């Protein structure tokens, strides 16, 4: 891994012009990412930034990292392949609430139990933005959208509680209402040695409801630090997480004080162990010799 | 003495019929014979019916053989369950468990009188010799050694090796059971001697393995550093091999949560610059469809193995079929060409797999290896492979010049663009499933789309010029032809020999490259052809249809196709050729003189 | 006066160009004209480029038209982004925003001199009349009313209706803007009168809707009680329609967590005895692959809509293409036939959808409706449809006799088996994706597999006899031919008229049933054909290839194919026909006399 | 719904002979299902029993209900379609740990937030049985199988904790070691008005480890009733659930004292509301008339 040298936020900004709606919360998110990356200082070419499909999933293209705007819901499997192929890379994954918790919802638990050092940020806007405003898994019950003119009949998922139950080592929430705080949380998440999850309440100005705009979010937001929440207490974190959707807790819900070894670390050990005295690739067929 | 022997044995799971077959094949290999063994099971995990078919020959073996020379039934219910998989003919010697109480005169085989029938008190002999029925399979091995002269020595060597740590007592018990079998055979000689001739190349060490292990080993040889997959019969052993060995080469495996994640991880590893593979069977291939499309438009090298089994849906998970060709060539929405290769034996699975990686790397594309249950799970003896003959290709990396204003998707004159990967300074770009410009920016421009579709299809032109991916056997100018792929090709190779012995002027085409269809290769082959058969285990005759799609087949070329789990016999293929020929002769008299 | 007018307008999202088009189409409909409108957007959700194309005619409209008669550019960058979608010719009147500062003499259109060019101070007029730029589109509507005589009255009626609750002030402001537009047109008359003739059938109420809403409405009409799906452009509106209306009929919708769950729920609903549907676009179709195979082997009726967009992968989500035919016909592993139908307009989307449900129910099979972005999102005026003409089929239910020792998969002489469902006494059975016997027990028998594959394929024989699923237009004995499907068929219908006007002896075949390929229907059509074109928006010419696969096309029949987002013009198709003809005449002189 | 009349366990047994290995735990599970169904007394034809693929997924074929042995991991989406198509049916879903929590893991949370009245039983044997012994998502870290000869590097999933986090109204665990208890739990689960989940530790005698056989399971099993666990206390249930894999708690972890309305109930309300005065199907095109 190359020594970290001086980088500034702008070094991570690509010249692809974002095509988000004016006022979209994702503009702030990508700013936060620039700042966090600058603080960490890895050169852009040592960063792989993977996303699925959605407005939010456009984010890798707006950075100077190696980006992969893949298919809907599959950012995490691809990110894992990248990490295992080259553990030295800084691997970021990002996407929307639908991308992550609806179509992609089956992948999160497995990445978490493998505990690869990947940071996953979800831009949670309680709506399907790119497809122009259908229910998302985080839309509240009763929500009226173009696929629910009579109101949603489903309770929303709870990203924070789910990820805590899955055993994530780092779980936090941020919001563009506090850009500095968001950048700091992202930095901490990336620095965390293991899987880290950051749920970002990122308003959709076009299809979001009044209450889900910055003003509304500010009204229900509440700093976990001020609550003197102990981020090493997982059960307490789960309890707080239950308030997702009613309160907006900002900060770190849970940070494992002694992080488990990462999957890639265990792989490296295993490789080191088995590489000794292994026959070269061109002799691998010897395994099949019978005599 | 005979040069070739085909044995088929069936019993219930506990009877150890399959391990008997394995001991027999190993023994044959040690004695320098060529051999192949296929297994077939019921759907029970344990205690269900199980069978194996072992073919042993003094010459290289082309396939598991047609009618059985020797049929062993430890009980009839189970034997009959395998129907066409264990065909008994008038020249078959039938050996079965006397305890079944069935009289030699009315064994339950309809429409056939075997050459000779022996009711042998197998379990009784096992008990008396070894004190346990579990030695039944050793008795059977003794009978085979006695009657057919295979493994009289080597079988017990193998058994001794295997049971060494289990103690001398067990070894001796098996020795007694084995000897009792030999003795029985001696006391009941065959009408006509059926012992197999001694192997020529006695002693030369042989390789013994199956298609799945060979495929995985070849992948590692080709430089594959990553496998992402999900278990599914009959492909799982490929992942198992990786989990046993790839670490030794600094690689990694991910047993993913599902097939989508498995191929997704492989796509990620390829994006990160590593050679990557995934393997599955029908249902998994269907699930990987979307990701295959992503790999195609993002132009990422990737090898996907599909070990075909009976379909559609869950279908017949333990049986062989060739019905995934449509899915391999045409699934995934949009206009995309994805190369499809097929091995025809365990032996050539090595070359085909290496080729798949080379094509994937060179053309920056997903490549599908279409194997099938028979090849993947059958064990074959093979002569050592000289791996130094093989060229291993690497994807085209950008040079300093390319990295000046790097264009990941630059439309070069080969239509292949230098590809960077995370970690490479100056090479950063955005990979995406969205249509993109040469630099990789998302676009919805119709003209760019047209241009990029051109690039992604034209780049394969040289692949269709390759002639080394097509095997032609027999008389190049022959008016009769066979075309076959995958495991069925092996049956057709034997049918070819048989047909030529019978004076038919035939040739055989076996394509390794199934898709894109190399029109010219087929046209060249068909110029001399008046009549022929495209032989395949696909109810819809998928391969015949794919050929029609791309070329005008001679009117006389017909499809010989049926559903999986109904293996072809060389003899029936020759019969079909004979029929074609007579029709042909009726149509234009005297056109064809059977050659001398 | 002209009978037909094609307008194209482009601007940035905020300009309200699309809603102007909608007002215009509505007005035309109210005035009794026939009309169609297509929209096209950039990938931005807001503020990106957006355009629409409105065609208004005194006769039924066959397609959105080719070159524009009238081009409106609120700014040039955005207009040019649509390239071939908004083609300007020498007979186009170009109207653009003067504030762009571009001189009428050097508008940025290469290689063409429009008939007439007007730089109009649109935003200025909007501000002066309504005090806000937001009235720009109303000014444009005024200009169109003034110059081309469309909607002078009806446009403002519509606007008034729409803005009623927003207050009189706003209505008046728009009235002023509209009048200002008309006035400007009056002051700047066109060289030649381009006003459209009055509509014949003035007054008769017309239907106005798009392909997605029509598809959903037709499904509900056909008795569909369940929709399971996942949003994806450009198919989402189908689910939206269901969520608005299906409850009224005791039905239900599930917006699932992904496409697999969406089709899975539909499969479950069908198993439970209800007519069920799912809808998606390319990427979603790829994900549904495995479930489609399950529905085929379990023989469950199901309708799957795939609204095609540019592929592969995410491709061009907002553009039209015809490249999902391979996926629709061939994806899913194993040997399986899955019918594929295609509508060619909003109007026939109704009949095609009803037909899809009838075929699904009758043959107990998944059926794919291959629509495309153009049809699904274009708005069309249509004459009322007499729904009483339509027969609605129901699956064959078991009678008392069938329920004696009920065999769910009984191989009857039609190969269709009476199907029960949960809740029906005496009908319980095991549905499965595993190969099964007639009673539904899992099996791995090769002979049963062969038998069941036969059943599942032979049952479709009568479907291939249907002639009503093939439209033939023009002289049935014509030597020249066009073949086209989907939205491109509309373009060919116009090309046919054009070509015949030019004296070409041409006919057109438009199949509604794309797969299985009804060989005979095509052979009958092609008997008279010496040369022709298979026209499609698919880079790989998928439809042409599928035809080749099943029949020997006349040598003179060529493929005219290209990537999506590059719409065909009737004129270029006629041009291509002319070219074919001349070649043909060179080959055999005097064979063809252009008809009088 | 037909009046419940007298049924006995045998009335739910089909004449398809199970092909599980001798001694497989699933034999007991299907017995438990027969008994629970007999106790409830719905006629077999009013029951739809859906499974995925796996040894355990063969179970519907061994009952006289309408069975659907579908594809791997998709029992729940299919079950939901059945329930919505005909809410009067008794809908059961079943499968293995791999079927449910690996390939099918993305569907559970969504069924639970919809809360349809479906009972889902997972035959958890910590292994992929049908494919002959690979790692399953519930295999413990370090587990040696044919896909992990050097030991698994992944932590297992926690079915009980996940399902609790998803908000299931009824969560229980059973084991063939107590057949009577299992039958009782299954009955209670089926009677629960809403989604119910039962995790059944069902030993794989062929590929399971010693500790995972009945004897081993008995050794670590512990009745929740005896622990005086209060099944209405969700957080306590979550806390207990954390011991999955080390202890085998048998009984009801959580039972919502006032169950939320089911999705199908809300649908019925909506239908009743909207059916009034709706135009008949043959007039649906009137929606498009402009005049
Ligand atoms: C397989 C597949 N299914 C569906 C879609 C359509 N689609 C694109 S983005 C999206 C959801 C967007 O919502 P979210 O993930 O929350 O991202 P957002 O746009 O809100 O940032 C959908 C359904 C697709 N592109 N691919
Ligand atoms: C799509 C698909 N992927 C993989 C398989 C192969 N497969 C069948 S069952 C199974 C897992 C079995 O494990 P589990 O679900 O725990 O059930 P068990 O056999 O242990 O009862 C797998 C991987 C398949 N049939 N379909
Ligand atoms: S639609 Fe919503 S999420 Fe998408 S770019 Fe606009 S504001 Fe952002
Ligand atoms: S393999 Fe295991 S789970 Fe499958 S039937 Fe046998 S014992 Fe049961
Ligand atoms: Mg969102
Ligand atoms: Mg299991």
Short mmCIF file of C-alpha atoms in Angstrom, two decimals, chain D residues 4-259:
data_model
loop_
_atom_site.label_atom_id
_atom_site.label_comp_id
_atom_site.label_asym_id
_atom_site.label_seq_id
_atom_site.Cartn_x
_atom_site.Cartn_y
_atom_site.Cartn_z
CA UNK D 4 -63.16 -27.61 10.71
CA UNK D 5 -64.15 -31.27 10.93
CA UNK D 6 -62.36 -34.22 12.41
CA UNK D 7 -59.01 -35.03 10.83
CA UNK D 8 -56.20 -37.27 11.98
CA UNK D 9 -52.50 -37.02 11.34
CA UNK D 10 -52.61 -39.79 8.74
CA UNK D 11 -55.06 -37.78 6.64
CA UNK D 12 -52.22 -35.40 5.86
CA UNK D 13 -49.73 -38.10 4.89
CA UNK D 14 -49.41 -38.68 1.14
CA UNK D 15 -48.49 -42.06 -0.31
CA UNK D 16 -45.27 -40.68 -1.78
CA UNK D 17 -42.53 -42.50 0.14
CA UNK D 18 -39.97 -40.11 1.67
CA UNK D 19 -36.49 -40.60 0.22
CA UNK D 20 -34.63 -38.92 3.06
CA UNK D 21 -31.69 -40.82 4.52
CA UNK D 22 -32.63 -43.23 7.28
CA UNK D 23 -32.52 -41.23 10.49
CA UNK D 24 -32.82 -37.80 8.91
CA UNK D 25 -34.41 -35.29 11.26
CA UNK D 26 -36.87 -34.29 8.58
CA UNK D 27 -38.87 -37.49 9.17
CA UNK D 28 -39.80 -36.16 12.57
CA UNK D 29 -40.56 -32.72 11.17
CA UNK D 30 -43.12 -34.03 8.72
CA UNK D 31 -44.68 -36.04 11.57
CA UNK D 32 -44.92 -32.84 13.57
CA UNK D 33 -46.59 -31.15 10.61
CA UNK D 34 -49.15 -33.96 10.28
CA UNK D 35 -50.05 -33.65 13.94
CA UNK D 36 -50.26 -29.86 13.95
CA UNK D 37 -52.48 -29.88 10.87
CA UNK D 38 -54.71 -32.57 12.36
CA UNK D 39 -55.08 -30.47 15.51
CA UNK D 40 -56.09 -27.49 13.40
CA UNK D 41 -58.35 -29.59 11.23
CA UNK D 42 -58.42 -27.75 7.92
CA UNK D 43 -59.10 -30.19 5.07
CA UNK D 44 -55.94 -30.91 3.04
CA UNK D 45 -57.28 -29.24 -0.11
CA UNK D 46 -57.54 -25.93 1.74
CA UNK D 47 -53.84 -26.00 2.51
CA UNK D 48 -51.07 -24.79 0.21
CA UNK D 49 -47.62 -25.99 1.19
CA UNK D 50 -44.73 -24.34 -0.64
CA UNK D 51 -41.03 -25.11 -0.48
CA UNK D 52 -37.84 -24.34 -2.35
CA UNK D 53 -35.24 -26.96 -3.20
CA UNK D 54 -33.29 -29.10 -0.79
CA UNK D 55 -33.76 -32.32 1.15
CA UNK D 56 -36.03 -30.45 3.54
CA UNK D 57 -37.90 -28.88 0.63
CA UNK D 58 -39.22 -32.30 -0.34
CA UNK D 59 -41.64 -32.07 2.57
CA UNK D 60 -44.74 -30.78 0.73
CA UNK D 61 -44.75 -33.90 -1.44
CA UNK D 62 -45.15 -36.03 1.64
CA UNK D 63 -48.37 -34.32 2.64
CA UNK D 64 -51.84 -34.49 1.09
CA UNK D 65 -52.02 -30.69 0.81
CA UNK D 66 -51.62 -28.80 -2.45
CA UNK D 67 -47.84 -28.83 -2.63
CA UNK D 68 -45.38 -26.73 -4.55
CA UNK D 69 -41.77 -27.90 -4.55
CA UNK D 70 -40.57 -24.82 -6.38
CA UNK D 71 -37.06 -23.53 -7.06
CA UNK D 72 -34.22 -22.90 -4.66
CA UNK D 73 -34.84 -19.99 -2.33
CA UNK D 74 -38.17 -18.83 -3.71
CA UNK D 75 -40.76 -20.48 -1.49
CA UNK D 76 -41.72 -17.20 0.17
CA UNK D 77 -42.49 -15.09 -2.93
CA UNK D 78 -44.62 -17.92 -4.28
CA UNK D 79 -46.37 -18.36 -0.94
CA UNK D 80 -47.23 -14.66 -0.91
CA UNK D 81 -48.78 -14.86 -4.35
CA UNK D 82 -50.89 -17.80 -3.22
CA UNK D 83 -52.02 -16.01 -0.07
CA UNK D 84 -53.00 -12.86 -1.95
CA UNK D 85 -54.78 -14.86 -4.62
CA UNK D 86 -56.81 -16.73 -2.02
CA UNK D 87 -56.49 -15.44 1.56
CA UNK D 88 -58.76 -18.21 2.84
CA UNK D 89 -56.12 -20.84 2.25
CA UNK D 90 -53.87 -22.03 5.02
CA UNK D 91 -50.43 -21.29 3.59
CA UNK D 92 -47.30 -23.04 4.82
CA UNK D 93 -43.79 -22.44 3.56
CA UNK D 94 -40.80 -24.60 4.35
CA UNK D 95 -37.21 -25.20 3.38
CA UNK D 96 -33.66 -25.57 4.54
CA UNK D 97 -31.21 -23.18 6.11
CA UNK D 98 -29.55 -22.63 2.75
CA UNK D 99 -32.80 -22.26 0.92
CA UNK D 100 -34.11 -19.77 3.44
CA UNK D 101 -31.12 -17.78 4.62
CA UNK D 102 -28.65 -17.99 1.78
CA UNK D 103 -30.23 -17.78 -1.66
CA UNK D 104 -33.65 -16.94 -0.25
CA UNK D 105 -32.40 -14.58 2.45
CA UNK D 106 -33.51 -11.46 0.64
CA UNK D 107 -37.20 -12.34 0.75
CA UNK D 108 -37.82 -12.91 4.46
CA UNK D 109 -37.65 -9.31 5.66
CA UNK D 110 -40.16 -8.24 3.04
CA UNK D 111 -42.68 -10.96 3.81
CA UNK D 112 -42.37 -10.02 7.47
CA UNK D 113 -42.90 -6.30 6.94
CA UNK D 114 -45.98 -7.18 4.88
CA UNK D 115 -47.07 -9.52 7.64
CA UNK D 116 -49.07 -12.01 5.62
CA UNK D 117 -50.56 -14.89 7.57
CA UNK D 118 -48.04 -17.46 6.42
CA UNK D 119 -46.16 -19.93 8.60
CA UNK D 120 -42.56 -20.53 7.63
CA UNK D 121 -40.62 -23.48 8.98
CA UNK D 122 -36.93 -23.82 8.35
CA UNK D 123 -35.30 -27.20 8.78
CA UNK D 124 -31.96 -25.95 10.00
CA UNK D 125 -29.22 -28.57 9.78
CA UNK D 126 -26.22 -26.27 9.37
CA UNK D 127 -25.38 -27.92 6.05
CA UNK D 128 -26.34 -28.21 2.40
CA UNK D 129 -27.75 -31.70 2.45
CA UNK D 130 -29.12 -32.25 -1.02
CA UNK D 131 -25.92 -31.14 -2.70
CA UNK D 132 -23.98 -33.48 -0.41
CA UNK D 133 -22.45 -31.46 2.31
CA UNK D 134 -21.23 -27.94 1.59
CA UNK D 135 -21.12 -25.01 4.00
CA UNK D 136 -24.50 -23.53 4.78
CA UNK D 137 -25.14 -20.03 6.11
CA UNK D 138 -25.70 -21.49 9.57
CA UNK D 139 -22.50 -23.58 9.58
CA UNK D 140 -20.28 -22.41 12.40
CA UNK D 141 -17.00 -20.63 11.74
CA UNK D 142 -14.18 -23.13 11.28
CA UNK D 143 -16.59 -25.83 10.10
CA UNK D 144 -14.93 -28.35 7.81
CA UNK D 145 -16.97 -29.47 4.82
CA UNK D 146 -16.25 -30.42 1.23
CA UNK D 147 -16.17 -26.72 0.32
CA UNK D 148 -14.11 -25.84 3.38
CA UNK D 149 -11.47 -28.49 3.97
CA UNK D 150 -9.41 -25.85 5.75
CA UNK D 151 -12.37 -24.60 7.75
CA UNK D 152 -14.99 -21.94 7.16
CA UNK D 153 -13.85 -18.32 7.45
CA UNK D 154 -17.33 -16.92 7.91
CA UNK D 155 -19.47 -16.35 10.98
CA UNK D 156 -22.88 -18.01 10.65
CA UNK D 157 -26.13 -16.13 10.19
CA UNK D 158 -28.53 -15.99 13.11
CA UNK D 159 -31.99 -16.92 11.80
CA UNK D 160 -33.76 -16.16 15.07
CA UNK D 161 -32.17 -12.76 15.63
CA UNK D 162 -32.65 -11.73 12.00
CA UNK D 163 -36.31 -12.61 12.00
CA UNK D 164 -36.84 -10.81 15.30
CA UNK D 165 -35.11 -7.72 13.90
CA UNK D 166 -37.36 -7.93 10.86
CA UNK D 167 -40.30 -7.59 13.22
CA UNK D 168 -41.90 -11.01 12.98
CA UNK D 169 -44.97 -11.40 15.18
CA UNK D 170 -44.22 -15.01 16.10
CA UNK D 171 -40.75 -16.54 16.43
CA UNK D 172 -40.05 -19.98 17.86
CA UNK D 173 -37.57 -22.84 17.77
CA UNK D 174 -38.17 -26.59 17.91
CA UNK D 175 -36.26 -29.86 17.56
CA UNK D 176 -37.15 -33.49 16.79
CA UNK D 177 -35.70 -34.31 20.21
CA UNK D 178 -39.13 -33.19 21.48
CA UNK D 179 -41.68 -34.23 18.87
CA UNK D 180 -44.69 -33.38 21.02
CA UNK D 181 -43.29 -29.94 21.76
CA UNK D 182 -42.54 -29.41 18.08
CA UNK D 183 -46.07 -30.33 17.03
CA UNK D 184 -47.47 -27.95 19.65
CA UNK D 185 -45.21 -25.11 18.50
CA UNK D 186 -46.14 -25.68 14.86
CA UNK D 187 -49.81 -25.63 15.79
CA UNK D 188 -49.38 -22.39 17.73
CA UNK D 189 -47.41 -20.88 14.85
CA UNK D 190 -50.08 -21.77 12.31
CA UNK D 191 -52.84 -20.44 14.54
CA UNK D 192 -50.99 -17.14 15.02
CA UNK D 193 -52.82 -14.50 12.96
CA UNK D 194 -49.90 -13.17 10.95
CA UNK D 195 -46.48 -14.26 9.81
CA UNK D 196 -44.94 -16.94 12.03
CA UNK D 197 -41.43 -18.34 11.91
CA UNK D 198 -40.28 -21.65 13.37
CA UNK D 199 -36.63 -22.65 13.23
CA UNK D 200 -36.32 -26.40 13.57
CA UNK D 201 -32.98 -27.95 14.39
CA UNK D 202 -33.30 -31.03 12.18
CA UNK D 203 -30.15 -33.15 12.19
CA UNK D 204 -28.51 -34.23 8.95
CA UNK D 205 -27.29 -37.72 9.84
CA UNK D 206 -25.23 -37.98 6.69
CA UNK D 207 -23.29 -34.72 6.60
CA UNK D 208 -23.93 -33.28 10.04
CA UNK D 209 -21.30 -33.21 12.74
CA UNK D 210 -21.50 -35.28 15.91
CA UNK D 211 -22.55 -32.28 17.99
CA UNK D 212 -25.41 -31.59 15.59
CA UNK D 213 -27.04 -34.98 16.04
CA UNK D 214 -29.97 -35.45 18.39
CA UNK D 215 -27.73 -36.41 21.26
CA UNK D 216 -25.58 -33.33 20.88
CA UNK D 217 -28.61 -31.10 20.44
CA UNK D 218 -30.29 -32.50 23.54
CA UNK D 219 -27.14 -31.66 25.46
CA UNK D 220 -27.38 -27.94 24.66
CA UNK D 221 -31.13 -27.62 24.56
CA UNK D 222 -32.99 -25.50 27.04
CA UNK D 223 -36.73 -24.86 27.30
CA UNK D 224 -37.65 -21.18 27.15
CA UNK D 225 -40.68 -21.91 29.30
CA UNK D 226 -38.46 -23.29 32.01
CA UNK D 227 -36.34 -20.15 31.69
CA UNK D 228 -39.54 -18.21 32.41
CA UNK D 229 -38.84 -16.15 29.31
CA UNK D 230 -41.63 -13.65 28.64
CA UNK D 231 -42.55 -14.16 24.95
CA UNK D 232 -44.00 -10.66 24.76
CA UNK D 233 -40.60 -9.08 25.47
CA UNK D 234 -38.97 -8.55 22.08
CA UNK D 235 -35.68 -7.11 23.29
CA UNK D 236 -35.25 -10.01 25.73
CA UNK D 237 -36.02 -12.37 22.88
CA UNK D 238 -33.30 -10.71 20.82
CA UNK D 239 -30.89 -11.07 23.69
CA UNK D 240 -31.65 -14.80 24.02
CA UNK D 241 -31.49 -15.23 20.27
CA UNK D 242 -27.87 -14.09 20.36
CA UNK D 243 -27.08 -17.48 21.88
CA UNK D 244 -28.15 -19.26 18.69
CA UNK D 245 -25.46 -21.79 17.83
CA UNK D 246 -24.20 -22.18 21.37
CA UNK D 247 -27.45 -22.91 23.20
CA UNK D 248 -30.55 -24.53 21.73
CA UNK D 249 -33.51 -22.66 23.17
CA UNK D 250 -36.75 -24.52 22.53
CA UNK D 251 -40.11 -22.81 22.58
CA UNK D 252 -41.51 -19.41 21.72
CA UNK D 253 -39.02 -16.53 21.62
CA UNK D 254 -41.56 -13.90 20.75
CA UNK D 255 -45.29 -13.70 20.25
CA UNK D 256 -46.77 -10.29 19.60
CA UNK D 257 -49.54 -9.78 22.18
CA UNK D 258 -51.49 -7.53 19.84
CA UNK D 259 -50.71 -8.70 16.34
#
